């Protein structure tokens, strides 16, 4: 029995460590990190087309060493950028201050005067709720 006890303790410790690791992954998971902007560039939804008329891929022209996004979609009203690194998203939002909104790893830069304040709020409210149950601001989706 004394041999079984150290083994049981080891198994218990490993299981406990696994539970702690899994809880940490759940607590830090943010589905917005995985948002693919393709859905915005190639949409068939009327609301999306209204919010982003003329939406098109712009990754090759907008994502540079200076602006290290991994996807970009632009339109007549706004441009969306997705970043692999959250710190890069924060920096881009600061760079576009006044006309920008950050939602996780996505930064939206609004074209001045293209959307009303209510339309901007509607757009970011939808964006904030993609792949999450609660937004960064604590709003339940």
mmCIF file with all atom_site columns, C-alpha atoms in Angstrom:
data_model
loop_
_atom_site.group_PDB
_atom_site.id
_atom_site.type_symbol
_atom_site.label_atom_id
_atom_site.label_alt_id
_atom_site.label_comp_id
_atom_site.label_asym_id
_atom_site.label_entity_id
_atom_site.label_seq_id
_atom_site.pdbx_PDB_ins_code
_atom_site.Cartn_x
_atom_site.Cartn_y
_atom_site.Cartn_z
_atom_site.occupancy
_atom_site.B_iso_or_equiv
_atom_site.pdbx_formal_charge
_atom_site.auth_seq_id
_atom_site.auth_comp_id
_atom_site.auth_asym_id
_atom_site.auth_atom_id
_atom_site.pdbx_PDB_model_num
ATOM 1   C CA . UNK A 1 1   ? 0.000   0.000  0.000   1.00 0.00 ? 1   UNK A CA 1
ATOM 2   C CA . UNK A 1 2   ? 2.841   2.369  0.647   1.00 0.00 ? 2   UNK A CA 1
ATOM 3   C CA . UNK A 1 3   ? 3.932   2.094  -2.995  1.00 0.00 ? 3   UNK A CA 1
ATOM 4   C CA . UNK A 1 4   ? 0.446   2.931  -4.249  1.00 0.00 ? 4   UNK A CA 1
ATOM 5   C CA . UNK A 1 5   ? 0.216   6.084  -2.160  1.00 0.00 ? 5   UNK A CA 1
ATOM 6   C CA . UNK A 1 6   ? 3.093   7.996  -3.836  1.00 0.00 ? 6   UNK A CA 1
ATOM 7   C CA . UNK A 1 7   ? 1.681   7.002  -7.222  1.00 0.00 ? 7   UNK A CA 1
ATOM 8   C CA . UNK A 1 8   ? -1.784  8.205  -6.176  1.00 0.00 ? 8   UNK A CA 1
ATOM 9   C CA . UNK A 1 9   ? -0.307  11.476 -4.984  1.00 0.00 ? 9   UNK A CA 1
ATOM 10  C CA . UNK A 1 10  ? 1.520   11.937 -8.284  1.00 0.00 ? 10  UNK A CA 1
ATOM 11  C CA . UNK A 1 11  ? -1.632  11.228 -10.296 1.00 0.00 ? 11  UNK A CA 1
ATOM 12  C CA . UNK A 1 12  ? -3.619  13.589 -8.076  1.00 0.00 ? 12  UNK A CA 1
ATOM 13  C CA . UNK A 1 13  ? -1.027  16.326 -8.501  1.00 0.00 ? 13  UNK A CA 1
ATOM 14  C CA . UNK A 1 14  ? -1.035  15.902 -12.288 1.00 0.00 ? 14  UNK A CA 1
ATOM 15  C CA . UNK A 1 15  ? -4.824  15.976 -12.444 1.00 0.00 ? 15  UNK A CA 1
ATOM 16  C CA . UNK A 1 16  ? -4.882  19.066 -10.228 1.00 0.00 ? 16  UNK A CA 1
ATOM 17  C CA . UNK A 1 17  ? -2.290  20.808 -12.390 1.00 0.00 ? 17  UNK A CA 1
ATOM 18  C CA . UNK A 1 18  ? -4.311  19.953 -15.492 1.00 0.00 ? 18  UNK A CA 1
ATOM 19  C CA . UNK A 1 19  ? -7.452  21.444 -13.975 1.00 0.00 ? 19  UNK A CA 1
ATOM 20  C CA . UNK A 1 20  ? -5.609  24.651 -13.025 1.00 0.00 ? 20  UNK A CA 1
ATOM 21  C CA . UNK A 1 21  ? -4.142  24.901 -16.551 1.00 0.00 ? 21  UNK A CA 1
ATOM 22  C CA . UNK A 1 22  ? -7.554  24.322 -18.197 1.00 0.00 ? 22  UNK A CA 1
ATOM 23  C CA . UNK A 1 23  ? -9.223  26.915 -15.965 1.00 0.00 ? 23  UNK A CA 1
ATOM 24  C CA . UNK A 1 24  ? -6.546  29.423 -16.933 1.00 0.00 ? 24  UNK A CA 1
ATOM 25  C CA . UNK A 1 25  ? -7.125  28.733 -20.628 1.00 0.00 ? 25  UNK A CA 1
ATOM 26  C CA . UNK A 1 26  ? -10.872 29.250 -20.248 1.00 0.00 ? 26  UNK A CA 1
ATOM 27  C CA . UNK A 1 27  ? -10.386 32.441 -18.246 1.00 0.00 ? 27  UNK A CA 1
ATOM 28  C CA . UNK A 1 28  ? -8.027  33.963 -20.818 1.00 0.00 ? 28  UNK A CA 1
ATOM 29  C CA . UNK A 1 29  ? -9.789  32.742 -23.994 1.00 0.00 ? 29  UNK A CA 1
ATOM 30  C CA . UNK A 1 30  ? -11.176 35.449 -26.215 1.00 0.00 ? 30  UNK A CA 1
ATOM 31  C CA . UNK A 1 31  ? -12.906 34.245 -29.358 1.00 0.00 ? 31  UNK A CA 1
ATOM 32  C CA . UNK A 1 32  ? -12.349 37.579 -31.083 1.00 0.00 ? 32  UNK A CA 1
ATOM 33  C CA . UNK A 1 33  ? -8.732  36.557 -31.540 1.00 0.00 ? 33  UNK A CA 1
ATOM 34  C CA . UNK A 1 34  ? -10.001 34.036 -34.089 1.00 0.00 ? 34  UNK A CA 1
ATOM 35  C CA . UNK A 1 35  ? -12.371 36.293 -36.039 1.00 0.00 ? 35  UNK A CA 1
ATOM 36  C CA . UNK A 1 36  ? -11.746 35.869 -39.758 1.00 0.00 ? 36  UNK A CA 1
ATOM 37  C CA . UNK A 1 37  ? -12.391 39.107 -41.627 1.00 0.00 ? 37  UNK A CA 1
ATOM 38  C CA . UNK A 1 38  ? -13.303 37.157 -44.780 1.00 0.00 ? 38  UNK A CA 1
ATOM 39  C CA . UNK A 1 39  ? -16.906 37.194 -43.654 1.00 0.00 ? 39  UNK A CA 1
ATOM 40  C CA . UNK A 1 40  ? -16.890 40.980 -43.792 1.00 0.00 ? 40  UNK A CA 1
ATOM 41  C CA . UNK A 1 41  ? -15.165 41.238 -47.181 1.00 0.00 ? 41  UNK A CA 1
ATOM 42  C CA . UNK A 1 42  ? -17.375 38.678 -48.905 1.00 0.00 ? 42  UNK A CA 1
ATOM 43  C CA . UNK A 1 43  ? -20.683 39.169 -47.132 1.00 0.00 ? 43  UNK A CA 1
ATOM 44  C CA . UNK A 1 44  ? -24.104 38.608 -48.587 1.00 0.00 ? 44  UNK A CA 1
ATOM 45  C CA . UNK A 1 45  ? -25.952 40.091 -45.607 1.00 0.00 ? 45  UNK A CA 1
ATOM 46  C CA . UNK A 1 46  ? -27.794 43.328 -46.317 1.00 0.00 ? 46  UNK A CA 1
ATOM 47  C CA . UNK A 1 47  ? -26.873 44.867 -42.951 1.00 0.00 ? 47  UNK A CA 1
ATOM 48  C CA . UNK A 1 48  ? -23.157 44.208 -43.510 1.00 0.00 ? 48  UNK A CA 1
ATOM 49  C CA . UNK A 1 49  ? -23.324 45.715 -47.007 1.00 0.00 ? 49  UNK A CA 1
ATOM 50  C CA . UNK A 1 50  ? -25.140 48.758 -45.603 1.00 0.00 ? 50  UNK A CA 1
ATOM 51  C CA . UNK A 1 51  ? -22.508 49.244 -42.912 1.00 0.00 ? 51  UNK A CA 1
ATOM 52  C CA . UNK A 1 52  ? -19.580 48.505 -45.240 1.00 0.00 ? 52  UNK A CA 1
ATOM 53  C CA . UNK A 1 53  ? -20.521 49.425 -48.808 1.00 0.00 ? 53  UNK A CA 1
ATOM 54  C CA . UNK A 1 54  ? -17.885 48.370 -51.308 1.00 0.00 ? 54  UNK A CA 1
ATOM 55  C CA . UNK A 1 55  ? -16.098 46.125 -48.787 1.00 0.00 ? 55  UNK A CA 1
ATOM 56  C CA . UNK A 1 56  ? -12.983 44.466 -50.176 1.00 0.00 ? 56  UNK A CA 1
ATOM 57  C CA . UNK A 1 57  ? -9.793  42.745 -49.048 1.00 0.00 ? 57  UNK A CA 1
ATOM 58  C CA . UNK A 1 58  ? -6.980  45.215 -48.359 1.00 0.00 ? 58  UNK A CA 1
ATOM 59  C CA . UNK A 1 59  ? -4.447  43.089 -46.480 1.00 0.00 ? 59  UNK A CA 1
ATOM 60  C CA . UNK A 1 60  ? -1.698  43.429 -49.092 1.00 0.00 ? 60  UNK A CA 1
ATOM 61  C CA . UNK A 1 61  ? -1.950  47.209 -49.254 1.00 0.00 ? 61  UNK A CA 1
ATOM 62  C CA . UNK A 1 62  ? -2.579  48.043 -45.581 1.00 0.00 ? 62  UNK A CA 1
ATOM 63  C CA . UNK A 1 63  ? -0.713  45.456 -43.509 1.00 0.00 ? 63  UNK A CA 1
ATOM 64  C CA . UNK A 1 64  ? 2.940   46.493 -43.437 1.00 0.00 ? 64  UNK A CA 1
ATOM 65  C CA . UNK A 1 65  ? 5.925   46.400 -41.096 1.00 0.00 ? 65  UNK A CA 1
ATOM 66  C CA . UNK A 1 66  ? 4.644   49.691 -39.694 1.00 0.00 ? 66  UNK A CA 1
ATOM 67  C CA . UNK A 1 67  ? 1.105   48.321 -39.249 1.00 0.00 ? 67  UNK A CA 1
ATOM 68  C CA . UNK A 1 68  ? 1.619   44.569 -38.617 1.00 0.00 ? 68  UNK A CA 1
ATOM 69  C CA . UNK A 1 69  ? -1.920  43.323 -39.158 1.00 0.00 ? 69  UNK A CA 1
ATOM 70  C CA . UNK A 1 70  ? -2.543  39.886 -40.604 1.00 0.00 ? 70  UNK A CA 1
ATOM 71  C CA . UNK A 1 71  ? -5.856  40.757 -42.272 1.00 0.00 ? 71  UNK A CA 1
ATOM 72  C CA . UNK A 1 72  ? -7.517  43.985 -43.410 1.00 0.00 ? 72  UNK A CA 1
ATOM 73  C CA . UNK A 1 73  ? -10.847 44.765 -45.057 1.00 0.00 ? 73  UNK A CA 1
ATOM 74  C CA . UNK A 1 74  ? -11.692 48.255 -46.223 1.00 0.00 ? 74  UNK A CA 1
ATOM 75  C CA . UNK A 1 75  ? -14.898 49.918 -47.387 1.00 0.00 ? 75  UNK A CA 1
ATOM 76  C CA . UNK A 1 76  ? -16.348 53.359 -48.020 1.00 0.00 ? 76  UNK A CA 1
ATOM 77  C CA . UNK A 1 77  ? -17.253 53.723 -44.337 1.00 0.00 ? 77  UNK A CA 1
ATOM 78  C CA . UNK A 1 78  ? -14.601 51.908 -42.319 1.00 0.00 ? 78  UNK A CA 1
ATOM 79  C CA . UNK A 1 79  ? -11.542 49.688 -42.341 1.00 0.00 ? 79  UNK A CA 1
ATOM 80  C CA . UNK A 1 80  ? -11.099 46.626 -40.136 1.00 0.00 ? 80  UNK A CA 1
ATOM 81  C CA . UNK A 1 81  ? -7.676  45.333 -39.133 1.00 0.00 ? 81  UNK A CA 1
ATOM 82  C CA . UNK A 1 82  ? -6.952  42.031 -37.365 1.00 0.00 ? 82  UNK A CA 1
ATOM 83  C CA . UNK A 1 83  ? -3.705  41.557 -35.467 1.00 0.00 ? 83  UNK A CA 1
ATOM 84  C CA . UNK A 1 84  ? -1.971  38.401 -34.272 1.00 0.00 ? 84  UNK A CA 1
ATOM 85  C CA . UNK A 1 85  ? -0.517  40.291 -31.309 1.00 0.00 ? 85  UNK A CA 1
ATOM 86  C CA . UNK A 1 86  ? -2.905  42.080 -28.946 1.00 0.00 ? 86  UNK A CA 1
ATOM 87  C CA . UNK A 1 87  ? -0.270  44.765 -28.210 1.00 0.00 ? 87  UNK A CA 1
ATOM 88  C CA . UNK A 1 88  ? -0.184  45.628 -31.931 1.00 0.00 ? 88  UNK A CA 1
ATOM 89  C CA . UNK A 1 89  ? -3.974  46.083 -31.872 1.00 0.00 ? 89  UNK A CA 1
ATOM 90  C CA . UNK A 1 90  ? -3.672  48.443 -28.911 1.00 0.00 ? 90  UNK A CA 1
ATOM 91  C CA . UNK A 1 91  ? -0.959  50.445 -30.703 1.00 0.00 ? 91  UNK A CA 1
ATOM 92  C CA . UNK A 1 92  ? -3.048  50.701 -33.884 1.00 0.00 ? 92  UNK A CA 1
ATOM 93  C CA . UNK A 1 93  ? -6.117  51.868 -31.950 1.00 0.00 ? 93  UNK A CA 1
ATOM 94  C CA . UNK A 1 94  ? -4.003  54.593 -30.355 1.00 0.00 ? 94  UNK A CA 1
ATOM 95  C CA . UNK A 1 95  ? -2.554  55.504 -33.749 1.00 0.00 ? 95  UNK A CA 1
ATOM 96  C CA . UNK A 1 96  ? -6.053  56.003 -35.199 1.00 0.00 ? 96  UNK A CA 1
ATOM 97  C CA . UNK A 1 97  ? -7.341  57.718 -32.035 1.00 0.00 ? 97  UNK A CA 1
ATOM 98  C CA . UNK A 1 98  ? -10.590 59.593 -32.429 1.00 0.00 ? 98  UNK A CA 1
ATOM 99  C CA . UNK A 1 99  ? -11.756 57.489 -35.367 1.00 0.00 ? 99  UNK A CA 1
ATOM 100 C CA . UNK A 1 100 ? -10.897 54.018 -34.019 1.00 0.00 ? 100 UNK A CA 1
ATOM 101 C CA . UNK A 1 101 ? -12.468 51.295 -31.935 1.00 0.00 ? 101 UNK A CA 1
ATOM 102 C CA . UNK A 1 102 ? -10.665 48.220 -30.598 1.00 0.00 ? 102 UNK A CA 1
ATOM 103 C CA . UNK A 1 103 ? -12.441 44.941 -29.971 1.00 0.00 ? 103 UNK A CA 1
ATOM 104 C CA . UNK A 1 104 ? -9.946  42.339 -28.835 1.00 0.00 ? 104 UNK A CA 1
ATOM 105 C CA . UNK A 1 105 ? -7.525  41.769 -31.716 1.00 0.00 ? 105 UNK A CA 1
ATOM 106 C CA . UNK A 1 106 ? -9.647  43.778 -34.196 1.00 0.00 ? 106 UNK A CA 1
ATOM 107 C CA . UNK A 1 107 ? -9.325  47.512 -34.762 1.00 0.00 ? 107 UNK A CA 1
ATOM 108 C CA . UNK A 1 108 ? -11.966 49.428 -36.691 1.00 0.00 ? 108 UNK A CA 1
ATOM 109 C CA . UNK A 1 109 ? -10.969 52.776 -38.206 1.00 0.00 ? 109 UNK A CA 1
ATOM 110 C CA . UNK A 1 110 ? -14.036 54.785 -39.185 1.00 0.00 ? 110 UNK A CA 1
ATOM 111 C CA . UNK A 1 111 ? -14.028 57.152 -42.144 1.00 0.00 ? 111 UNK A CA 1
ATOM 112 C CA . UNK A 1 112 ? -14.945 60.601 -40.792 1.00 0.00 ? 112 UNK A CA 1
ATOM 113 C CA . UNK A 1 113 ? -18.608 61.411 -41.358 1.00 0.00 ? 113 UNK A CA 1
ATOM 114 C CA . UNK A 1 114 ? -19.386 58.153 -43.191 1.00 0.00 ? 114 UNK A CA 1
ATOM 115 C CA . UNK A 1 115 ? -21.528 56.599 -40.432 1.00 0.00 ? 115 UNK A CA 1
ATOM 116 C CA . UNK A 1 116 ? -23.651 58.227 -37.757 1.00 0.00 ? 116 UNK A CA 1
ATOM 117 C CA . UNK A 1 117 ? -22.780 57.771 -34.093 1.00 0.00 ? 117 UNK A CA 1
ATOM 118 C CA . UNK A 1 118 ? -25.680 55.303 -33.779 1.00 0.00 ? 118 UNK A CA 1
ATOM 119 C CA . UNK A 1 119 ? -24.484 53.300 -36.790 1.00 0.00 ? 119 UNK A CA 1
ATOM 120 C CA . UNK A 1 120 ? -20.967 53.144 -35.347 1.00 0.00 ? 120 UNK A CA 1
ATOM 121 C CA . UNK A 1 121 ? -22.367 51.928 -32.040 1.00 0.00 ? 121 UNK A CA 1
ATOM 122 C CA . UNK A 1 122 ? -24.489 49.294 -33.814 1.00 0.00 ? 122 UNK A CA 1
ATOM 123 C CA . UNK A 1 123 ? -21.462 48.066 -35.763 1.00 0.00 ? 123 UNK A CA 1
ATOM 124 C CA . UNK A 1 124 ? -19.126 47.750 -32.788 1.00 0.00 ? 124 UNK A CA 1
ATOM 125 C CA . UNK A 1 125 ? -21.859 46.165 -30.668 1.00 0.00 ? 125 UNK A CA 1
ATOM 126 C CA . UNK A 1 126 ? -22.160 43.367 -33.230 1.00 0.00 ? 126 UNK A CA 1
ATOM 127 C CA . UNK A 1 127 ? -18.384 43.048 -33.496 1.00 0.00 ? 127 UNK A CA 1
ATOM 128 C CA . UNK A 1 128 ? -17.946 42.909 -29.720 1.00 0.00 ? 128 UNK A CA 1
ATOM 129 C CA . UNK A 1 129 ? -20.335 39.975 -29.446 1.00 0.00 ? 129 UNK A CA 1
ATOM 130 C CA . UNK A 1 130 ? -18.764 37.714 -32.078 1.00 0.00 ? 130 UNK A CA 1
ATOM 131 C CA . UNK A 1 131 ? -17.488 34.498 -30.438 1.00 0.00 ? 131 UNK A CA 1
ATOM 132 C CA . UNK A 1 132 ? -17.927 35.821 -26.886 1.00 0.00 ? 132 UNK A CA 1
ATOM 133 C CA . UNK A 1 133 ? -20.580 35.754 -24.193 1.00 0.00 ? 133 UNK A CA 1
ATOM 134 C CA . UNK A 1 134 ? -19.432 38.933 -22.431 1.00 0.00 ? 134 UNK A CA 1
ATOM 135 C CA . UNK A 1 135 ? -17.609 41.900 -23.991 1.00 0.00 ? 135 UNK A CA 1
ATOM 136 C CA . UNK A 1 136 ? -14.420 43.513 -22.644 1.00 0.00 ? 136 UNK A CA 1
ATOM 137 C CA . UNK A 1 137 ? -16.688 46.113 -21.010 1.00 0.00 ? 137 UNK A CA 1
ATOM 138 C CA . UNK A 1 138 ? -18.760 43.442 -19.280 1.00 0.00 ? 138 UNK A CA 1
ATOM 139 C CA . UNK A 1 139 ? -21.799 43.674 -21.585 1.00 0.00 ? 139 UNK A CA 1
ATOM 140 C CA . UNK A 1 140 ? -23.605 40.354 -21.981 1.00 0.00 ? 140 UNK A CA 1
ATOM 141 C CA . UNK A 1 141 ? -24.180 39.370 -25.610 1.00 0.00 ? 141 UNK A CA 1
#
